[in-house]
PDB file of N, CA and C and ligand atoms in Angstrom:
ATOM      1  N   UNK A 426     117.352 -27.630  25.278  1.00  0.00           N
ATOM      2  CA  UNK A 426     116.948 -26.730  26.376  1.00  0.00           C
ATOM      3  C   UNK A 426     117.976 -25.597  26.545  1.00  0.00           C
ATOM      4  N   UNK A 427     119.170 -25.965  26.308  1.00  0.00           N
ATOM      5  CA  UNK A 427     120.696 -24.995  26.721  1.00  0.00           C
ATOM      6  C   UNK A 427     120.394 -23.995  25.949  1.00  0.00           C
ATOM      7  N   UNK A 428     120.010 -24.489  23.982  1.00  0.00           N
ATOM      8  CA  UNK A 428     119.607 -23.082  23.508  1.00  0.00           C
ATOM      9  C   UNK A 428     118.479 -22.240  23.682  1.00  0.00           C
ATOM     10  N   UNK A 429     117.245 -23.084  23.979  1.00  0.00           N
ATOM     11  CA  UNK A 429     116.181 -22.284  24.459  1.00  0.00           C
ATOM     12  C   UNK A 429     116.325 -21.144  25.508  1.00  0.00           C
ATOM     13  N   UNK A 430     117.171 -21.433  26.378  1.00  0.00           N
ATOM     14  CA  UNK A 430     117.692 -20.508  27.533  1.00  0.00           C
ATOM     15  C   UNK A 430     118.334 -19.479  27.002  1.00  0.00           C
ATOM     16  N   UNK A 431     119.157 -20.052  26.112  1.00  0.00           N
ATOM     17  CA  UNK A 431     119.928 -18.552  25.555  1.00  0.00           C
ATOM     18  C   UNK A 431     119.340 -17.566  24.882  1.00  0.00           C
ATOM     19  N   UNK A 432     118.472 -18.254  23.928  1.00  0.00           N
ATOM     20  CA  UNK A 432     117.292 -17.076  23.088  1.00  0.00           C
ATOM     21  C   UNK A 432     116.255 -16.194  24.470  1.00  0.00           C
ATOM     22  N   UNK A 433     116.185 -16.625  25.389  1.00  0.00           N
ATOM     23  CA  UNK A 433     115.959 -16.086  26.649  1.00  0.00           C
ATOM     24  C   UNK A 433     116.313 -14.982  27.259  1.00  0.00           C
ATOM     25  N   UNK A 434     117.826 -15.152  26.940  1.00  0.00           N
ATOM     26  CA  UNK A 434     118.510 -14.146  27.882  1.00  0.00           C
ATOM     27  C   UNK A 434     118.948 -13.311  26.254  1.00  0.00           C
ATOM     28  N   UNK A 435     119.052 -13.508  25.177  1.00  0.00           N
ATOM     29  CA  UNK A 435     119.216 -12.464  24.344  1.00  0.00           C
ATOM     30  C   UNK A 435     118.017 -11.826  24.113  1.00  0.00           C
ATOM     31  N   UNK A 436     117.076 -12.444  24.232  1.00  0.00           N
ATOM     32  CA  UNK A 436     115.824 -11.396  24.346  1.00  0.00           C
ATOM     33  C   UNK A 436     115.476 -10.209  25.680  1.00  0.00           C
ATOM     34  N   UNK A 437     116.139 -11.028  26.833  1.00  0.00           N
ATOM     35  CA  UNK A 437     116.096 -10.158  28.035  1.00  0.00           C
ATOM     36  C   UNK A 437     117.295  -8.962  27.692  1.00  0.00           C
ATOM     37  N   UNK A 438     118.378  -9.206  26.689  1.00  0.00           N
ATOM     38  CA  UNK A 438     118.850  -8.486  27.138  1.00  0.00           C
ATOM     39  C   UNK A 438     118.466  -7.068  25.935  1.00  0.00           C
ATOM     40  N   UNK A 439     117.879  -7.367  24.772  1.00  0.00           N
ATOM     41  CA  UNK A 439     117.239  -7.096  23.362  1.00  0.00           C
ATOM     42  C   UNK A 439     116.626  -6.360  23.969  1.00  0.00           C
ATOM     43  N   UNK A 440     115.596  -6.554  25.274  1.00  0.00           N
ATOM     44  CA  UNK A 440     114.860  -5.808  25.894  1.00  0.00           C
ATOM     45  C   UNK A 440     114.993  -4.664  26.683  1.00  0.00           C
ATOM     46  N   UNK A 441     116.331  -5.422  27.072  1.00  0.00           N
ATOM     47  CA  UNK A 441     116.822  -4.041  28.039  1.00  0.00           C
ATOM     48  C   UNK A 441     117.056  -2.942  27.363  1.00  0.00           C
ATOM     49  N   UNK A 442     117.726  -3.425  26.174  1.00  0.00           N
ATOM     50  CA  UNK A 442     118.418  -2.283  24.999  1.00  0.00           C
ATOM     51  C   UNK A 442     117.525  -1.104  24.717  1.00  0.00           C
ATOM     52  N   UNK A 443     116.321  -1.953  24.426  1.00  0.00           N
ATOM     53  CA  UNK A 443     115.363  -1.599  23.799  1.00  0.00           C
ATOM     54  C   UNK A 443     114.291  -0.505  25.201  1.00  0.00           C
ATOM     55  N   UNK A 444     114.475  -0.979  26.130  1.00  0.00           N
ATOM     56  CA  UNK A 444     113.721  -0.094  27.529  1.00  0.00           C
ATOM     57  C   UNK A 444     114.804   1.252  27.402  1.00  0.00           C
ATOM     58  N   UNK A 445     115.946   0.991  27.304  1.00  0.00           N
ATOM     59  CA  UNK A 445     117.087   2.310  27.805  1.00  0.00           C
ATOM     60  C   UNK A 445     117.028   2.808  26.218  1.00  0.00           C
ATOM     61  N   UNK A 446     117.316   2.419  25.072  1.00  0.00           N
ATOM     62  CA  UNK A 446     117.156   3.408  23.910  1.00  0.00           C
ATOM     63  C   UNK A 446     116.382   3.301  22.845  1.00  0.00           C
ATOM     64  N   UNK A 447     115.300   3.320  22.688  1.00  0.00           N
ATOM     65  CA  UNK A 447     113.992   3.179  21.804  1.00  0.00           C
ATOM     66  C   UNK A 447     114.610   2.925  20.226  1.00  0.00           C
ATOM     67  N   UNK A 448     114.712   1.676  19.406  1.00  0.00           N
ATOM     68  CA  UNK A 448     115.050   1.388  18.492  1.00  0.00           C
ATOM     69  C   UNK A 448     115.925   0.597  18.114  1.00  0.00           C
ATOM     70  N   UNK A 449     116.777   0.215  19.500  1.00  0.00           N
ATOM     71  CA  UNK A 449     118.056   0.023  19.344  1.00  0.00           C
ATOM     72  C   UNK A 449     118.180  -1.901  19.196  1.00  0.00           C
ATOM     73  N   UNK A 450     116.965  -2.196  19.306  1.00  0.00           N
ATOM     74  CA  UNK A 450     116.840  -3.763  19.255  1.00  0.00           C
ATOM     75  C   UNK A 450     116.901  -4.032  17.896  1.00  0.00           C
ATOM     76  N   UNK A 451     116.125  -3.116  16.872  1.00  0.00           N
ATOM     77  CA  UNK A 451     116.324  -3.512  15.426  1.00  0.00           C
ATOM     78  C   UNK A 451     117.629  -3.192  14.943  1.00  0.00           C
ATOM     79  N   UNK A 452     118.590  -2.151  15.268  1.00  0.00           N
ATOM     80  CA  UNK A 452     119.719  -2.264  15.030  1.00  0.00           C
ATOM     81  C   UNK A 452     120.210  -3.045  15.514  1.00  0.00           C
ATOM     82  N   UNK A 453     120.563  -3.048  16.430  1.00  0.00           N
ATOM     83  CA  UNK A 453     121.039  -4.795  17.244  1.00  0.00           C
ATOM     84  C   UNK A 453     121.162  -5.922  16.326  1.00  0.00           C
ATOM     85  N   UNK A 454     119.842  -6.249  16.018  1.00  0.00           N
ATOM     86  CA  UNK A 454     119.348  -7.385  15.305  1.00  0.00           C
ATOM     87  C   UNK A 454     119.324  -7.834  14.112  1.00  0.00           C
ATOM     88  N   UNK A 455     120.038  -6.479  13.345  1.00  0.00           N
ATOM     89  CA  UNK A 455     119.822  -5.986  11.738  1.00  0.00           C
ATOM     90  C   UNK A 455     121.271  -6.615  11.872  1.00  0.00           C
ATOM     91  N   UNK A 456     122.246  -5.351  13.260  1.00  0.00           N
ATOM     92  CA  UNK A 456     123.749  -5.405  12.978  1.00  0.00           C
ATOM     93  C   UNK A 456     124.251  -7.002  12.972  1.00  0.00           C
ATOM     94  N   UNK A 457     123.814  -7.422  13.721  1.00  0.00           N
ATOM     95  CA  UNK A 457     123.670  -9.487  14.041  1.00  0.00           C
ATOM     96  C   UNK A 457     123.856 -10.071  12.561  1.00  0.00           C
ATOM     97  N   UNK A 458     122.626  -9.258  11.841  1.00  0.00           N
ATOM     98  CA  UNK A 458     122.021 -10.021  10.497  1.00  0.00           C
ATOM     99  C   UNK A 458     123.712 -10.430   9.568  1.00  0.00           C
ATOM    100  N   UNK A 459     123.453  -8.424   9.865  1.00  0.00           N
ATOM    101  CA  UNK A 459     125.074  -8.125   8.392  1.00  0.00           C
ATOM    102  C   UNK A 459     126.168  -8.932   9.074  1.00  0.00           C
ATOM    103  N   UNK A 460     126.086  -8.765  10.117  1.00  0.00           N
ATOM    104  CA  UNK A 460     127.754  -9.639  10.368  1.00  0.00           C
ATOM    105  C   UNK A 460     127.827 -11.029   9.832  1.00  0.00           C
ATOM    106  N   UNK A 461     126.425 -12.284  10.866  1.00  0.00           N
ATOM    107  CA  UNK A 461     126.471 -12.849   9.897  1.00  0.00           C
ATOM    108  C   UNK A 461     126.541 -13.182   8.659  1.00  0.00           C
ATOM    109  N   UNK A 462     126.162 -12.492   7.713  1.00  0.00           N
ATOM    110  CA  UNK A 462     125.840 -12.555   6.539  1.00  0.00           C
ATOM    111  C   UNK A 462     127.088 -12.681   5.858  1.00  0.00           C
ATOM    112  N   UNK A 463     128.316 -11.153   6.364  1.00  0.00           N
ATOM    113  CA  UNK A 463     129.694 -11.403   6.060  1.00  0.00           C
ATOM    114  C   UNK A 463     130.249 -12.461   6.095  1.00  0.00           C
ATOM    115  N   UNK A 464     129.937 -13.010   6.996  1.00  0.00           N
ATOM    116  CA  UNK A 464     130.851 -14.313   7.844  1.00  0.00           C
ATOM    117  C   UNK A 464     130.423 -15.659   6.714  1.00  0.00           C
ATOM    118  N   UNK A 465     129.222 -15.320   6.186  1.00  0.00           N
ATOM    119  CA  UNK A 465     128.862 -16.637   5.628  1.00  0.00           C
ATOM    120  C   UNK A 465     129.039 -17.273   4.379  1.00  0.00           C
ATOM    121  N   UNK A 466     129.167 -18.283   3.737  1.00  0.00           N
ATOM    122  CA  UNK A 466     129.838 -18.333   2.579  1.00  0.00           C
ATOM    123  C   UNK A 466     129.010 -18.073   1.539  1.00  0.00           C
ATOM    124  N   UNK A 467     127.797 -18.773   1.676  1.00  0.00           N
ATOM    125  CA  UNK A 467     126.905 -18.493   0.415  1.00  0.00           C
ATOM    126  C   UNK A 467     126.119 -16.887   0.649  1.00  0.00           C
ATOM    127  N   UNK A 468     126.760 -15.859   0.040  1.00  0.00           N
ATOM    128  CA  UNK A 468     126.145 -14.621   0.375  1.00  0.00           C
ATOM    129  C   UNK A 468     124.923 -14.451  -0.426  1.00  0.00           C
ATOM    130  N   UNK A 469     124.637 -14.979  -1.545  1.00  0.00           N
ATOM    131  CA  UNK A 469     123.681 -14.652  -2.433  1.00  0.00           C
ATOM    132  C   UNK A 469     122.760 -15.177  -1.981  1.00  0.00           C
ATOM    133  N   UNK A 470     122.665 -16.194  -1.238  1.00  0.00           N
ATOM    134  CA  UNK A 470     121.862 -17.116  -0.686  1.00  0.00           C
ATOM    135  C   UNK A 470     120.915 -16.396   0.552  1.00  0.00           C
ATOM    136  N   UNK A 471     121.563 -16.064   0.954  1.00  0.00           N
ATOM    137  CA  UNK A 471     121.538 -15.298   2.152  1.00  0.00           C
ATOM    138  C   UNK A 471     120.638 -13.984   1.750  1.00  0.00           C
ATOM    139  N   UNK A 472     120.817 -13.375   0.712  1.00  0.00           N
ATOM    140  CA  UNK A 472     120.751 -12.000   0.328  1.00  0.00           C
ATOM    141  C   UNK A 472     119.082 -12.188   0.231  1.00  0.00           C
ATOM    142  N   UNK A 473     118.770 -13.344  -0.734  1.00  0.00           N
ATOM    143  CA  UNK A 473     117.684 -13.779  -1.140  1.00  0.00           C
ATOM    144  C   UNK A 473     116.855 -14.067   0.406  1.00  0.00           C
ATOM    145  N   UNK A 474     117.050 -14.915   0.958  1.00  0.00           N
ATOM    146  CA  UNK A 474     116.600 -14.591   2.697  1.00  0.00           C
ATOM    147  C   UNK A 474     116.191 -13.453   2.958  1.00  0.00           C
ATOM    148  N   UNK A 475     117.233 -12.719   3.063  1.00  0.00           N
ATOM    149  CA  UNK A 475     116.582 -11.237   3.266  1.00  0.00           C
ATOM    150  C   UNK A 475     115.918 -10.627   2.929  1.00  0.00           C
ATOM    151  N   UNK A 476     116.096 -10.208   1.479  1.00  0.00           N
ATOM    152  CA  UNK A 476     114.918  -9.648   0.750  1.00  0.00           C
ATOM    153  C   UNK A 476     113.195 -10.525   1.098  1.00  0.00           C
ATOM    154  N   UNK A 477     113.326 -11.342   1.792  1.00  0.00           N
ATOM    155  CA  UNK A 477     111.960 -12.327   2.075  1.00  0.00           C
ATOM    156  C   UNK A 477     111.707 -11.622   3.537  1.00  0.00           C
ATOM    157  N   UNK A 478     112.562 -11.029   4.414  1.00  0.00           N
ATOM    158  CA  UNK A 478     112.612 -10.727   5.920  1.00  0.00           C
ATOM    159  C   UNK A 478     111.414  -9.521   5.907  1.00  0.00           C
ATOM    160  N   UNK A 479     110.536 -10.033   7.021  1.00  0.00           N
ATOM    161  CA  UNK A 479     109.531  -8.696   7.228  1.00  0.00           C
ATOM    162  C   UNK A 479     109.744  -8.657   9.324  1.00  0.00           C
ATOM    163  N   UNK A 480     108.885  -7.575   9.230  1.00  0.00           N
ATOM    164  CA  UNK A 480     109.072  -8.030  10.818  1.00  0.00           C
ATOM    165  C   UNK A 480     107.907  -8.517  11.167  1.00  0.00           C
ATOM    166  N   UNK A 481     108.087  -9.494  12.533  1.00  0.00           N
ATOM    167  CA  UNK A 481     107.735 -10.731  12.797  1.00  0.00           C
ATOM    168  C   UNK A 481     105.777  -9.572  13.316  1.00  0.00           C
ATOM    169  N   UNK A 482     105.076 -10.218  13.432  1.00  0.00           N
ATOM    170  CA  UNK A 482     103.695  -9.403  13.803  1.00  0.00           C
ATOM    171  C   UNK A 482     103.602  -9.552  14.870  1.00  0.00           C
ATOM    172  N   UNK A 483     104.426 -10.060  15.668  1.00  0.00           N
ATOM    173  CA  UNK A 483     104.420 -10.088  17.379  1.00  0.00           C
ATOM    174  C   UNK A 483     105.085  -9.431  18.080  1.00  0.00           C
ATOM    175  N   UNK A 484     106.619  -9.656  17.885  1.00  0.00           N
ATOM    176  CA  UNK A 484     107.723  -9.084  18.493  1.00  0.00           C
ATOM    177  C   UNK A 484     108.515  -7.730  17.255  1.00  0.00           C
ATOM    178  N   UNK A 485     108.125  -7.713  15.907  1.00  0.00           N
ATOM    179  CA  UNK A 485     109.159  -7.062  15.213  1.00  0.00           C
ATOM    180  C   UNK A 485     109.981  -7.040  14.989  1.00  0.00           C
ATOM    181  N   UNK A 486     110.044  -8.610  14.990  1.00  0.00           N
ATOM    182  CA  UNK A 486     111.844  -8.823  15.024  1.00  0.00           C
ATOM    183  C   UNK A 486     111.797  -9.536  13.660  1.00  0.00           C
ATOM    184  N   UNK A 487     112.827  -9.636  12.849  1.00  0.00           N
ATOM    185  CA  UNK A 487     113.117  -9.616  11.153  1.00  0.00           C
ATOM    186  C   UNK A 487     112.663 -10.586  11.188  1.00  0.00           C
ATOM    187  N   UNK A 488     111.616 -12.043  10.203  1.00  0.00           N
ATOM    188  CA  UNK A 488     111.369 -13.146   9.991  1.00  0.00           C
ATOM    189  C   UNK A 488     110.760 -13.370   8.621  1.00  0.00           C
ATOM    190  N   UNK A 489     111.002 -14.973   8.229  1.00  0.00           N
ATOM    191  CA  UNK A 489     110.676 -15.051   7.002  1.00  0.00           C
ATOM    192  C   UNK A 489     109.061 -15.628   6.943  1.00  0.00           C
ATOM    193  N   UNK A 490     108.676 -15.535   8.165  1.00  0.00           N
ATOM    194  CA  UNK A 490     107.311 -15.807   8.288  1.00  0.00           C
ATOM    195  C   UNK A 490     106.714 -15.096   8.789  1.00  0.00           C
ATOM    196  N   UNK A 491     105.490 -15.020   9.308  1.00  0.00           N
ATOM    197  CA  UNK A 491     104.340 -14.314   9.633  1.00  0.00           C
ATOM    198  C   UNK A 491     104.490 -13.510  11.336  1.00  0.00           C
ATOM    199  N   UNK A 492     105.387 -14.936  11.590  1.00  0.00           N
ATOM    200  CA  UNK A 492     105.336 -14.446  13.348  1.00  0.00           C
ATOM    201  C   UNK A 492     106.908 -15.290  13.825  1.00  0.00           C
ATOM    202  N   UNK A 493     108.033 -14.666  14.448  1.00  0.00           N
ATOM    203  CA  UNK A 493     109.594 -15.665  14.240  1.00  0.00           C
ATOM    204  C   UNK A 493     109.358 -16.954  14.891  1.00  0.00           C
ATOM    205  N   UNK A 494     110.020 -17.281  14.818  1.00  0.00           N
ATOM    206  CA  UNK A 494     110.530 -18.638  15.845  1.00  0.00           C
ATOM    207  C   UNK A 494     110.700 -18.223  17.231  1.00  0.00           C
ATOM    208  N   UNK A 495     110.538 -17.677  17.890  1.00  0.00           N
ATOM    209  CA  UNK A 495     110.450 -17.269  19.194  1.00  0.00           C
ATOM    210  C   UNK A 495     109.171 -17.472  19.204  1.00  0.00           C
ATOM    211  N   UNK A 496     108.162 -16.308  18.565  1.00  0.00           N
ATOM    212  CA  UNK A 496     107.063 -15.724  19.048  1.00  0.00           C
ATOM    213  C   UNK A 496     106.408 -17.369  18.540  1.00  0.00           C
ATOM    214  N   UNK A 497     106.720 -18.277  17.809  1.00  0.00           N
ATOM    215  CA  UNK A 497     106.228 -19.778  17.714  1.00  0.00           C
ATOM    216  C   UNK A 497     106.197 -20.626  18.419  1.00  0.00           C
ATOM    217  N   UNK A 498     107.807 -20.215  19.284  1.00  0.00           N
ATOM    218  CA  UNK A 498     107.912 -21.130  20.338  1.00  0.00           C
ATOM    219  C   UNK A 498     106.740 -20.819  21.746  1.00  0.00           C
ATOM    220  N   UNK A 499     107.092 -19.601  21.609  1.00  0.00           N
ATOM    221  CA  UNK A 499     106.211 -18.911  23.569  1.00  0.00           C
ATOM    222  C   UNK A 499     104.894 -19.295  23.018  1.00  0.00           C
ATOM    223  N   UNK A 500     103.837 -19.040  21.629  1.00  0.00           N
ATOM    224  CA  UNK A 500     102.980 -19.490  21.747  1.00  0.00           C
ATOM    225  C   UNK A 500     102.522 -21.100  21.782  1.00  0.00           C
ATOM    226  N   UNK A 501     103.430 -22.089  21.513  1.00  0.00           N
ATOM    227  CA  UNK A 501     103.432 -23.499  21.505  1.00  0.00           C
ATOM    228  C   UNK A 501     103.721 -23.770  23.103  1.00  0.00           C
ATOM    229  N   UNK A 502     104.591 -22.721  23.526  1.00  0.00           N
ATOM    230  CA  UNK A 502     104.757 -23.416  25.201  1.00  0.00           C
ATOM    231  C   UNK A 502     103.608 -22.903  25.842  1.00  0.00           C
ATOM    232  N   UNK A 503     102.715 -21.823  25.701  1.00  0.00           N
ATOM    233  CA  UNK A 503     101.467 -21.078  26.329  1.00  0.00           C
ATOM    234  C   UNK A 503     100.501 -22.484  25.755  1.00  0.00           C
ATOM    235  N   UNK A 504     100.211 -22.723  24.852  1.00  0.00           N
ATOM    236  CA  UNK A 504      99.674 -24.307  24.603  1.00  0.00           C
ATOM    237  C   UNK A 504      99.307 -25.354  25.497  1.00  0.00           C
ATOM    238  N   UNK A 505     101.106 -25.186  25.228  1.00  0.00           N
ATOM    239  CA  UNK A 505     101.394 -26.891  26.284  1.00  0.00           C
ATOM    240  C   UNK A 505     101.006 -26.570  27.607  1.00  0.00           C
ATOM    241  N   UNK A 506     101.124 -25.022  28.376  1.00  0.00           N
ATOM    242  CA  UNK A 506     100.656 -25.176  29.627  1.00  0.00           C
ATOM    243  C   UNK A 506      99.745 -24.808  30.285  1.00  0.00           C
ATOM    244  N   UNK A 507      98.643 -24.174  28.970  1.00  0.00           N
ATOM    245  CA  UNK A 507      96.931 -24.740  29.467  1.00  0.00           C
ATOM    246  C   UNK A 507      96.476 -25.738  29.292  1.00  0.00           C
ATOM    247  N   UNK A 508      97.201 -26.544  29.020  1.00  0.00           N
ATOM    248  CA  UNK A 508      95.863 -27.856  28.707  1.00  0.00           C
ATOM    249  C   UNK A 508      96.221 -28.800  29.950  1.00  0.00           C
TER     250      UNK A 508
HETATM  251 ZN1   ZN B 946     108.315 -12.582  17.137  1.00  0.00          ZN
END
């Protein structure tokens, strides 16, 4: 739950970025990418990830699938709380 909250508030704040300077969430999110990426040991590994990254068809945010893990989660919790 502790991390669910946090992907929360980095999206609130992704958002804000993104209300005050039009674009600035994919840099954000790109700049996130490269740092990690530096930081990480297997870079080639990683590289290959990327080259797979499209943006997500919901939010536009980089994913190796169709729609991220966010936009998977909010639609699995919209799920759970119609039924
Ligand atoms: Zn998404």
């Amino acid at each position: 739950m502790a991390q669910g909250a946090r992907t929360l508030l980095y999206k609130e704040v992704l958002n804000r970025l993104e209300t005050e300077s039009p674009g600035t969430k994919h840099m954000f999110y790109w700049g996130f990418l490269e740092k990690h990426r530096k930081t990480a040991t297997s870079v080639s590994m990683l590289d290959k990830d990327r080259a797979t990254l499209h943006p997500c068809s919901l939010c536009g945010q980089p994913t190796t699938a169709e729609t991220c893990s966010y936009c998977k989660l909010m639609a699995r919790a919209k799920v759970s709380t119609s039924l």
